[in-house]
CSV table of C-alpha atoms in Angstrom, one decimal:
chain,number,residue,atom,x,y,z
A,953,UNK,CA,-126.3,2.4,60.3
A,954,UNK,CA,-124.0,-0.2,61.4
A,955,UNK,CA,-121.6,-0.1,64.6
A,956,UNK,CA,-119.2,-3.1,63.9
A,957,UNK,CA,-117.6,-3.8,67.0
A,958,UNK,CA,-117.7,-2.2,70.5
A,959,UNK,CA,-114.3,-2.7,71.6
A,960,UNK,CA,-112.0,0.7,71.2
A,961,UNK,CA,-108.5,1.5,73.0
A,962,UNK,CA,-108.5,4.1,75.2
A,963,UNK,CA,-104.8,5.5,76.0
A,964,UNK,CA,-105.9,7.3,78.7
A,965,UNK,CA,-107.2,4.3,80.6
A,966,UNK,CA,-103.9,2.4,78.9
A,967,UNK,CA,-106.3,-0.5,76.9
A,968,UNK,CA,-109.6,-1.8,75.5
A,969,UNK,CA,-112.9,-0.5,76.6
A,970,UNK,CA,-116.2,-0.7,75.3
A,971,UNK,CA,-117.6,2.3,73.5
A,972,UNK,CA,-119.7,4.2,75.8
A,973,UNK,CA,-123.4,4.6,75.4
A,974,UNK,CA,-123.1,8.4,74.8
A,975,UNK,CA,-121.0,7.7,71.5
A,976,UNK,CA,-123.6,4.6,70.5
A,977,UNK,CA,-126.7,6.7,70.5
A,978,UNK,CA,-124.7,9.2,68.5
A,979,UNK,CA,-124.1,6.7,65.6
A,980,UNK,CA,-127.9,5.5,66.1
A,981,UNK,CA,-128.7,9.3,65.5
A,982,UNK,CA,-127.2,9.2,62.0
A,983,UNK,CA,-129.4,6.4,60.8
A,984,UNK,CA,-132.5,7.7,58.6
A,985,UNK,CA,-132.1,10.5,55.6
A,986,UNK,CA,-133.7,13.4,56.3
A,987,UNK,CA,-136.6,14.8,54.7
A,988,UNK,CA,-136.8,11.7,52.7
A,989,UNK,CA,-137.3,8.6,55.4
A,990,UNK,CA,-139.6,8.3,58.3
A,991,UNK,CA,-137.3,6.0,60.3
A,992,UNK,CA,-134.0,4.5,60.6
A,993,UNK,CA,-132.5,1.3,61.2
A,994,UNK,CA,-128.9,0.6,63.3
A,995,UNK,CA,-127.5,-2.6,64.4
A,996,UNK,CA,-125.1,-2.7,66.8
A,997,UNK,CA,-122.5,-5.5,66.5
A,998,UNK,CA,-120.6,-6.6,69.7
A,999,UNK,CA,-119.4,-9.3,72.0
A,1000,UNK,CA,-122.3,-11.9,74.1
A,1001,UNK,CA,-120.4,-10.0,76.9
A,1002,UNK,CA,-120.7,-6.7,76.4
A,1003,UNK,CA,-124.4,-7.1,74.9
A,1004,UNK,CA,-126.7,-7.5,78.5
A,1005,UNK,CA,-125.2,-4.2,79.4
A,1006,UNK,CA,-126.2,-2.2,76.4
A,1007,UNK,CA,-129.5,-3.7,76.2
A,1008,UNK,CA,-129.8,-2.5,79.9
A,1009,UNK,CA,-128.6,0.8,78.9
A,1010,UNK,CA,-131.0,0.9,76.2
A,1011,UNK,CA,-134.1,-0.2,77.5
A,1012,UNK,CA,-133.4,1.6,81.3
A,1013,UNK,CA,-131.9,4.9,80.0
A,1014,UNK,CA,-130.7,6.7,83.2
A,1015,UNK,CA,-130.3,10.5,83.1
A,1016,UNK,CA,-126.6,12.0,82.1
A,1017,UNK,CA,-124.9,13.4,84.6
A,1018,UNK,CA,-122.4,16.0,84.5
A,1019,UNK,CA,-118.7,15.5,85.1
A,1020,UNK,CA,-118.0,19.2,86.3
A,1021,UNK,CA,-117.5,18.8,89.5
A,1022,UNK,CA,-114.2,16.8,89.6
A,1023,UNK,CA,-112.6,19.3,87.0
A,1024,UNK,CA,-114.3,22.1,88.6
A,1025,UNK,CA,-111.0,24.5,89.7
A,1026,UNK,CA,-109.8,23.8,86.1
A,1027,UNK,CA,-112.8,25.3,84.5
A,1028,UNK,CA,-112.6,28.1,86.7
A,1029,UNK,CA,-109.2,29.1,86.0
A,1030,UNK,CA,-109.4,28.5,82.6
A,1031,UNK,CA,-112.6,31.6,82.6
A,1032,UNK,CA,-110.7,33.6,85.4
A,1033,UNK,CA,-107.8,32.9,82.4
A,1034,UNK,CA,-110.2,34.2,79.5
A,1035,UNK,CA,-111.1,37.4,81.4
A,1036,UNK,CA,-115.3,35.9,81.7
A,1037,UNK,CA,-114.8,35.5,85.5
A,1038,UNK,CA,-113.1,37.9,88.1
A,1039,UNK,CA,-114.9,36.9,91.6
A,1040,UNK,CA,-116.9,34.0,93.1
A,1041,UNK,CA,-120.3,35.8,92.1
A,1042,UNK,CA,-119.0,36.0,88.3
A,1043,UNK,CA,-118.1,32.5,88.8
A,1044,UNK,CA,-121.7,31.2,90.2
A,1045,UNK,CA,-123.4,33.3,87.9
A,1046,UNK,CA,-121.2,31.7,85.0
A,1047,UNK,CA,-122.2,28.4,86.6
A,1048,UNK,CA,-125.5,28.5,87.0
A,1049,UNK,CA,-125.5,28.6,83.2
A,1050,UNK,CA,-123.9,24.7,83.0
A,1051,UNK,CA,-125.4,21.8,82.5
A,1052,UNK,CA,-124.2,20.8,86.4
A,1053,UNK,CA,-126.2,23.5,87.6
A,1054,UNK,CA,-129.3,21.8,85.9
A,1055,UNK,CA,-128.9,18.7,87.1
A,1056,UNK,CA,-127.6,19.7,90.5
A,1057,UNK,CA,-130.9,20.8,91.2
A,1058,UNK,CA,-132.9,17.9,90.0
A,1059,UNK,CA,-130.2,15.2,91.4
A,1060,UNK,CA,-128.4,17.2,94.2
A,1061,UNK,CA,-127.7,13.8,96.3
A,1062,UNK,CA,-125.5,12.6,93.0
A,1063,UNK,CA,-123.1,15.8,93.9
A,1064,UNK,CA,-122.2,15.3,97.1
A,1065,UNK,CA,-125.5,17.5,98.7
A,1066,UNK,CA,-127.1,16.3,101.7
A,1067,UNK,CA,-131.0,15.6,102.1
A,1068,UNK,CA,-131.6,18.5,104.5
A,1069,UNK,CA,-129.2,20.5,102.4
A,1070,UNK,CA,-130.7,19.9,99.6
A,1071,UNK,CA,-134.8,20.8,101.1
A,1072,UNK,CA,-133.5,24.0,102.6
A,1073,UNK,CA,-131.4,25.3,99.5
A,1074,UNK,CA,-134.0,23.9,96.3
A,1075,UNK,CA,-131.9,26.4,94.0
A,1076,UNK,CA,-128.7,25.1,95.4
A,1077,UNK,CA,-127.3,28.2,95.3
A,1078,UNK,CA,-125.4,27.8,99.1
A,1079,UNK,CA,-123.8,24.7,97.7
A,1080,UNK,CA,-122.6,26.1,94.6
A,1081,UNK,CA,-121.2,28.7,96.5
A,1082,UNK,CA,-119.5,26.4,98.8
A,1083,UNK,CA,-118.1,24.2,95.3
A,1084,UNK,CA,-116.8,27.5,93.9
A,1085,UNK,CA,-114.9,28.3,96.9
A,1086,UNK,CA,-113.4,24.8,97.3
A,1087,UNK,CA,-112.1,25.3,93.6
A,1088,UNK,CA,-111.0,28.6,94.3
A,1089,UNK,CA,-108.7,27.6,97.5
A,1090,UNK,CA,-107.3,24.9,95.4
A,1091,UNK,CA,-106.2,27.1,92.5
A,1092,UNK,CA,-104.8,29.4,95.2
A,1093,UNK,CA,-102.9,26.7,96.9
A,1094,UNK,CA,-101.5,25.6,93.0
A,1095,UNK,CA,-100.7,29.4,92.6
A,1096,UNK,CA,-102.9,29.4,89.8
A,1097,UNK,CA,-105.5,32.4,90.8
A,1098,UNK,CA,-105.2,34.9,93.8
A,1099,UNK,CA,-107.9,34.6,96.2
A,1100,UNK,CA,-109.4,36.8,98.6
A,1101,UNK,CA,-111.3,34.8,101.5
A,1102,UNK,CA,-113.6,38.2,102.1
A,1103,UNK,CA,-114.4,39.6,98.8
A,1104,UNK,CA,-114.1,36.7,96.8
A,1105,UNK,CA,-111.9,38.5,94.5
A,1106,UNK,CA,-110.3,36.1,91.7
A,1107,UNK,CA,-107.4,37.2,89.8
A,1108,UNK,CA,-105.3,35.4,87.4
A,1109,UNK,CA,-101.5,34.5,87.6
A,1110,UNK,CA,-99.0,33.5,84.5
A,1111,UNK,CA,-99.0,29.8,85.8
A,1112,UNK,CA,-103.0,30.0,85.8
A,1113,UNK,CA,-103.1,31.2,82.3
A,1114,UNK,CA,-100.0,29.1,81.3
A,1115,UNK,CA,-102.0,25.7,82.7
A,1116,UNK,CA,-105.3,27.0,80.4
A,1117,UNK,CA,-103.9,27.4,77.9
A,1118,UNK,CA,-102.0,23.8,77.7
A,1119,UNK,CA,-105.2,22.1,79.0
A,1120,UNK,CA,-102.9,21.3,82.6
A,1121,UNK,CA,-104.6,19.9,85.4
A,1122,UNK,CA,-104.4,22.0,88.6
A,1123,UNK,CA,-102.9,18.9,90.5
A,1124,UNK,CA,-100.2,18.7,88.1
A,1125,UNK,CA,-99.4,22.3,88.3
A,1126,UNK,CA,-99.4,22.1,92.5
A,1127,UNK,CA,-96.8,19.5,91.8
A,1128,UNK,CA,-95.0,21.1,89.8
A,1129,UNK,CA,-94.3,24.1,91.7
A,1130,UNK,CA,-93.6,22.0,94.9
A,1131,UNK,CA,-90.8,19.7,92.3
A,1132,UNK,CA,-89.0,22.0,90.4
A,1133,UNK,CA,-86.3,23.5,91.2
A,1134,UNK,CA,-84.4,26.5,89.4
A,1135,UNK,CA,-80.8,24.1,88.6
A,1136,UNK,CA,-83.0,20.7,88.2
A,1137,UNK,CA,-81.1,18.3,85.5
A,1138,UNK,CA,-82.7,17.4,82.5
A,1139,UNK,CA,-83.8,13.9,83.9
A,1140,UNK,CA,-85.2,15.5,86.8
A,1141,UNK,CA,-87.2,18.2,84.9
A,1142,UNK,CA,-88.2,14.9,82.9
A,1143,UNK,CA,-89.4,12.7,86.2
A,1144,UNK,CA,-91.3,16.0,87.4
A,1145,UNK,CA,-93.2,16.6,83.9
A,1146,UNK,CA,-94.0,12.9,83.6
A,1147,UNK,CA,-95.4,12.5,87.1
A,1148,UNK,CA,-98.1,14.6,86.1
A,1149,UNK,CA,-101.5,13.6,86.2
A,1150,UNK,CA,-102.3,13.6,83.0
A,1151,UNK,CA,-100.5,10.5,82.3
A,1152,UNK,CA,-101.5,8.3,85.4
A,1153,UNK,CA,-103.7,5.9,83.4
A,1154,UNK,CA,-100.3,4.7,81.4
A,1155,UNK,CA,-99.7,1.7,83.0
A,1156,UNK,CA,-97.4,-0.5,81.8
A,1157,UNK,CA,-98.9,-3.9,80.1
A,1158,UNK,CA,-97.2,-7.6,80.2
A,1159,UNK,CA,-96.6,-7.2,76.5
A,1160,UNK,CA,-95.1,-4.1,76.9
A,1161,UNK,CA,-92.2,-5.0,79.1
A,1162,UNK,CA,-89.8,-6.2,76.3
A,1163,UNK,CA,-90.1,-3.5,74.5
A,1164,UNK,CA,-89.5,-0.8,76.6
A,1165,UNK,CA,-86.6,-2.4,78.3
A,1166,UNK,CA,-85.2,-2.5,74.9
A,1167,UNK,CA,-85.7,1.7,74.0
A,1168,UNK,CA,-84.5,2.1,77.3
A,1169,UNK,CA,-81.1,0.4,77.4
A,1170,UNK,CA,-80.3,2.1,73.8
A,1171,UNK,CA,-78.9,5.7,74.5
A,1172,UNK,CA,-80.0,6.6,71.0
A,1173,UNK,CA,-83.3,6.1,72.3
A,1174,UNK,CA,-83.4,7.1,76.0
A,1175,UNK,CA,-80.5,9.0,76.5
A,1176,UNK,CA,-81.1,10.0,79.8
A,1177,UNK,CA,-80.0,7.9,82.8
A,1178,UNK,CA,-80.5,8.8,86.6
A,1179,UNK,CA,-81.5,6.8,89.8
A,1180,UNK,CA,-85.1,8.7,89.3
A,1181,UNK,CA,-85.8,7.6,86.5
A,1182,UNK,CA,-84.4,4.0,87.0
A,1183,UNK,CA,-87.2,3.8,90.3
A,1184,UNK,CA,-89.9,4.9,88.5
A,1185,UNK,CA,-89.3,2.7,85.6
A,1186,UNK,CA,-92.4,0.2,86.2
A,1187,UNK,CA,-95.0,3.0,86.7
A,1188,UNK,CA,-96.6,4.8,84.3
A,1189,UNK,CA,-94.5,7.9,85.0
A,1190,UNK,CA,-91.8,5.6,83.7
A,1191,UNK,CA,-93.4,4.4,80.7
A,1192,UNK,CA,-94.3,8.5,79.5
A,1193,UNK,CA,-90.6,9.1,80.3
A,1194,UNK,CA,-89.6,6.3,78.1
A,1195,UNK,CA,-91.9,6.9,75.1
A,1196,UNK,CA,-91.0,10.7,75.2
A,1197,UNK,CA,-87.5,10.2,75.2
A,1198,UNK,CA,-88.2,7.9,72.2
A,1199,UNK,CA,-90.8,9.8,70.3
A,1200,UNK,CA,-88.2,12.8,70.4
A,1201,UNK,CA,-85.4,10.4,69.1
A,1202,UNK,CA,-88.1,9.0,66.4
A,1203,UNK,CA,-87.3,5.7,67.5
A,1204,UNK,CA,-89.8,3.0,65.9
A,1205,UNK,CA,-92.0,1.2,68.3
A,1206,UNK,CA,-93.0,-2.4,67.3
A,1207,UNK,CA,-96.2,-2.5,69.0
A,1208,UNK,CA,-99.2,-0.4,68.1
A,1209,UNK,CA,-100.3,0.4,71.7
A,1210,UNK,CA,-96.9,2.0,72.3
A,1211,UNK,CA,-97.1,4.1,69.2
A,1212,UNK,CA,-100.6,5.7,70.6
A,1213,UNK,CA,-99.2,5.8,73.8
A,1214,UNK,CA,-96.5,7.8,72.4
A,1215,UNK,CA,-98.5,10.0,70.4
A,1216,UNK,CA,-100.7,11.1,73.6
A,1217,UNK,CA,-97.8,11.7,75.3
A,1218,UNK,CA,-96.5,13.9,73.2
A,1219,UNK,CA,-99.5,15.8,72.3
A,1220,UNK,CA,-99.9,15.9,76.3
């Protein structure tokens, strides 16, 4: 097997970034034929820069994490969504079935657990509790579940299942609901929906600038206009409010980061 080149755009970072070492091992996996060779050969192909950092990774491979805990209240609401989860003992017995569970009680410092925490609860089993609750309180605040402080009751609302089922952060959804307004104008329904979250990692590039000046002074393009829109036009809430506007027009871009900037817009 042969990796040729390390360097992949990422449009949710908005550039180049090297592949990660998850994905490398992967491709190393597919070298060798099974049931016919004993062993398998890959060669990785990749910048002098880039290469002290995979050999480190390769020769010191450090234990994967997990990345639950950030997206925590949005796993939760998406099985409070699915029916699998109705209270916070449904929840920790769904989560002590997770990979974070694992490694919370082999790492616990990595997750935010104190020492002493961590030697009087060995199961973790306070501090999942305490996580659970955290994510609860915050789907409550975004209006996304219903929860009960003293039974621990969960129960799902329209917005919850609405943001599971489009994959919505529960940040973007708490801004939503403090933004909107029932008579909002289109551009202001547009400012609102590209302030999300989602697209906060669109920043707009040197090389970038020309062109979207020029898709948004064409009304075929950006049709749009508001004093919103004009003040958030160098951030990247500006930049998914331009390319929207312009993948709904089918405009052409010229530049092929703009084009898969578009496209995860739009899928977003």
């Amino acid at each position: 097997v042969i990796c040729k080149g390390t360097d992949v755009y990422d449009p949710q970072r908005g550039g180049n970034v090297d592949l990660s070492m998850l994905d490398v091992l992967q491709i190393f996996g597919r070298a060798g034929r099974p049931q016919f060779d004993d062993f398998g050969e890959a060669t990785l192909l990749t910048s002098s820069k880039a290469l002290p950092d995979y050999l480190r990774k390769l020769a010191r491979a450090a234990p994967i994490e997990s990345c639950l805990v950030p997206r925590l209240a949005d796993a939760v609401n998406a099985e409070v969504a699915a029916g699998t989860v109705a209270s916070i003992k449904d929840a920790d017995r769904w989560l002590d079935h997770t990979f974070l569970a694992v490694r919370l009680r082999r790492n616990p410092l990595a997750y935010g657990c104190s020492y002493d925490q961590a030697q009087e609860d060995p199961m973790m089993g306070r501090y999942r509790d305490t996580l659970l609750r955290q994510a609860a309180r915050k789907l409550d605040e975004a209006r996304m579940c219903r929860y009960d402080k003293r039974s621990g009751a969960l129960a799902g609302t329209d917005v919850g299942r609405v943001g599971s089922h489009y994959y919505l952060r529960h940040e973007s959804i708490r801004e939503f609901n403090e933004t909107l307004r029932q008579h909002a104008s289109d551009a202001d329904i547009l400012v609102v929906v590209c302030g999300a979250h989602e697209f906060e990692q669109l920043k707009p590039r040197n090389e970038e600038m020309a062109e979207l000046d020029r898709l948004r002074s064409s009304e075929a393009c950006c049709p749009l206009r508001s004093e919103k829109l004009r003040a958030i036009q160098d951030e990247p809430a500006g930049k998914a409010a331009t390319l929207l506007q312009a993948h709904i027009s089918r405009a052409p871009f010229a530049a092929f980061t703009l084009a898969s900037d578009a496209t995860y817009v739009a899928k977003n």
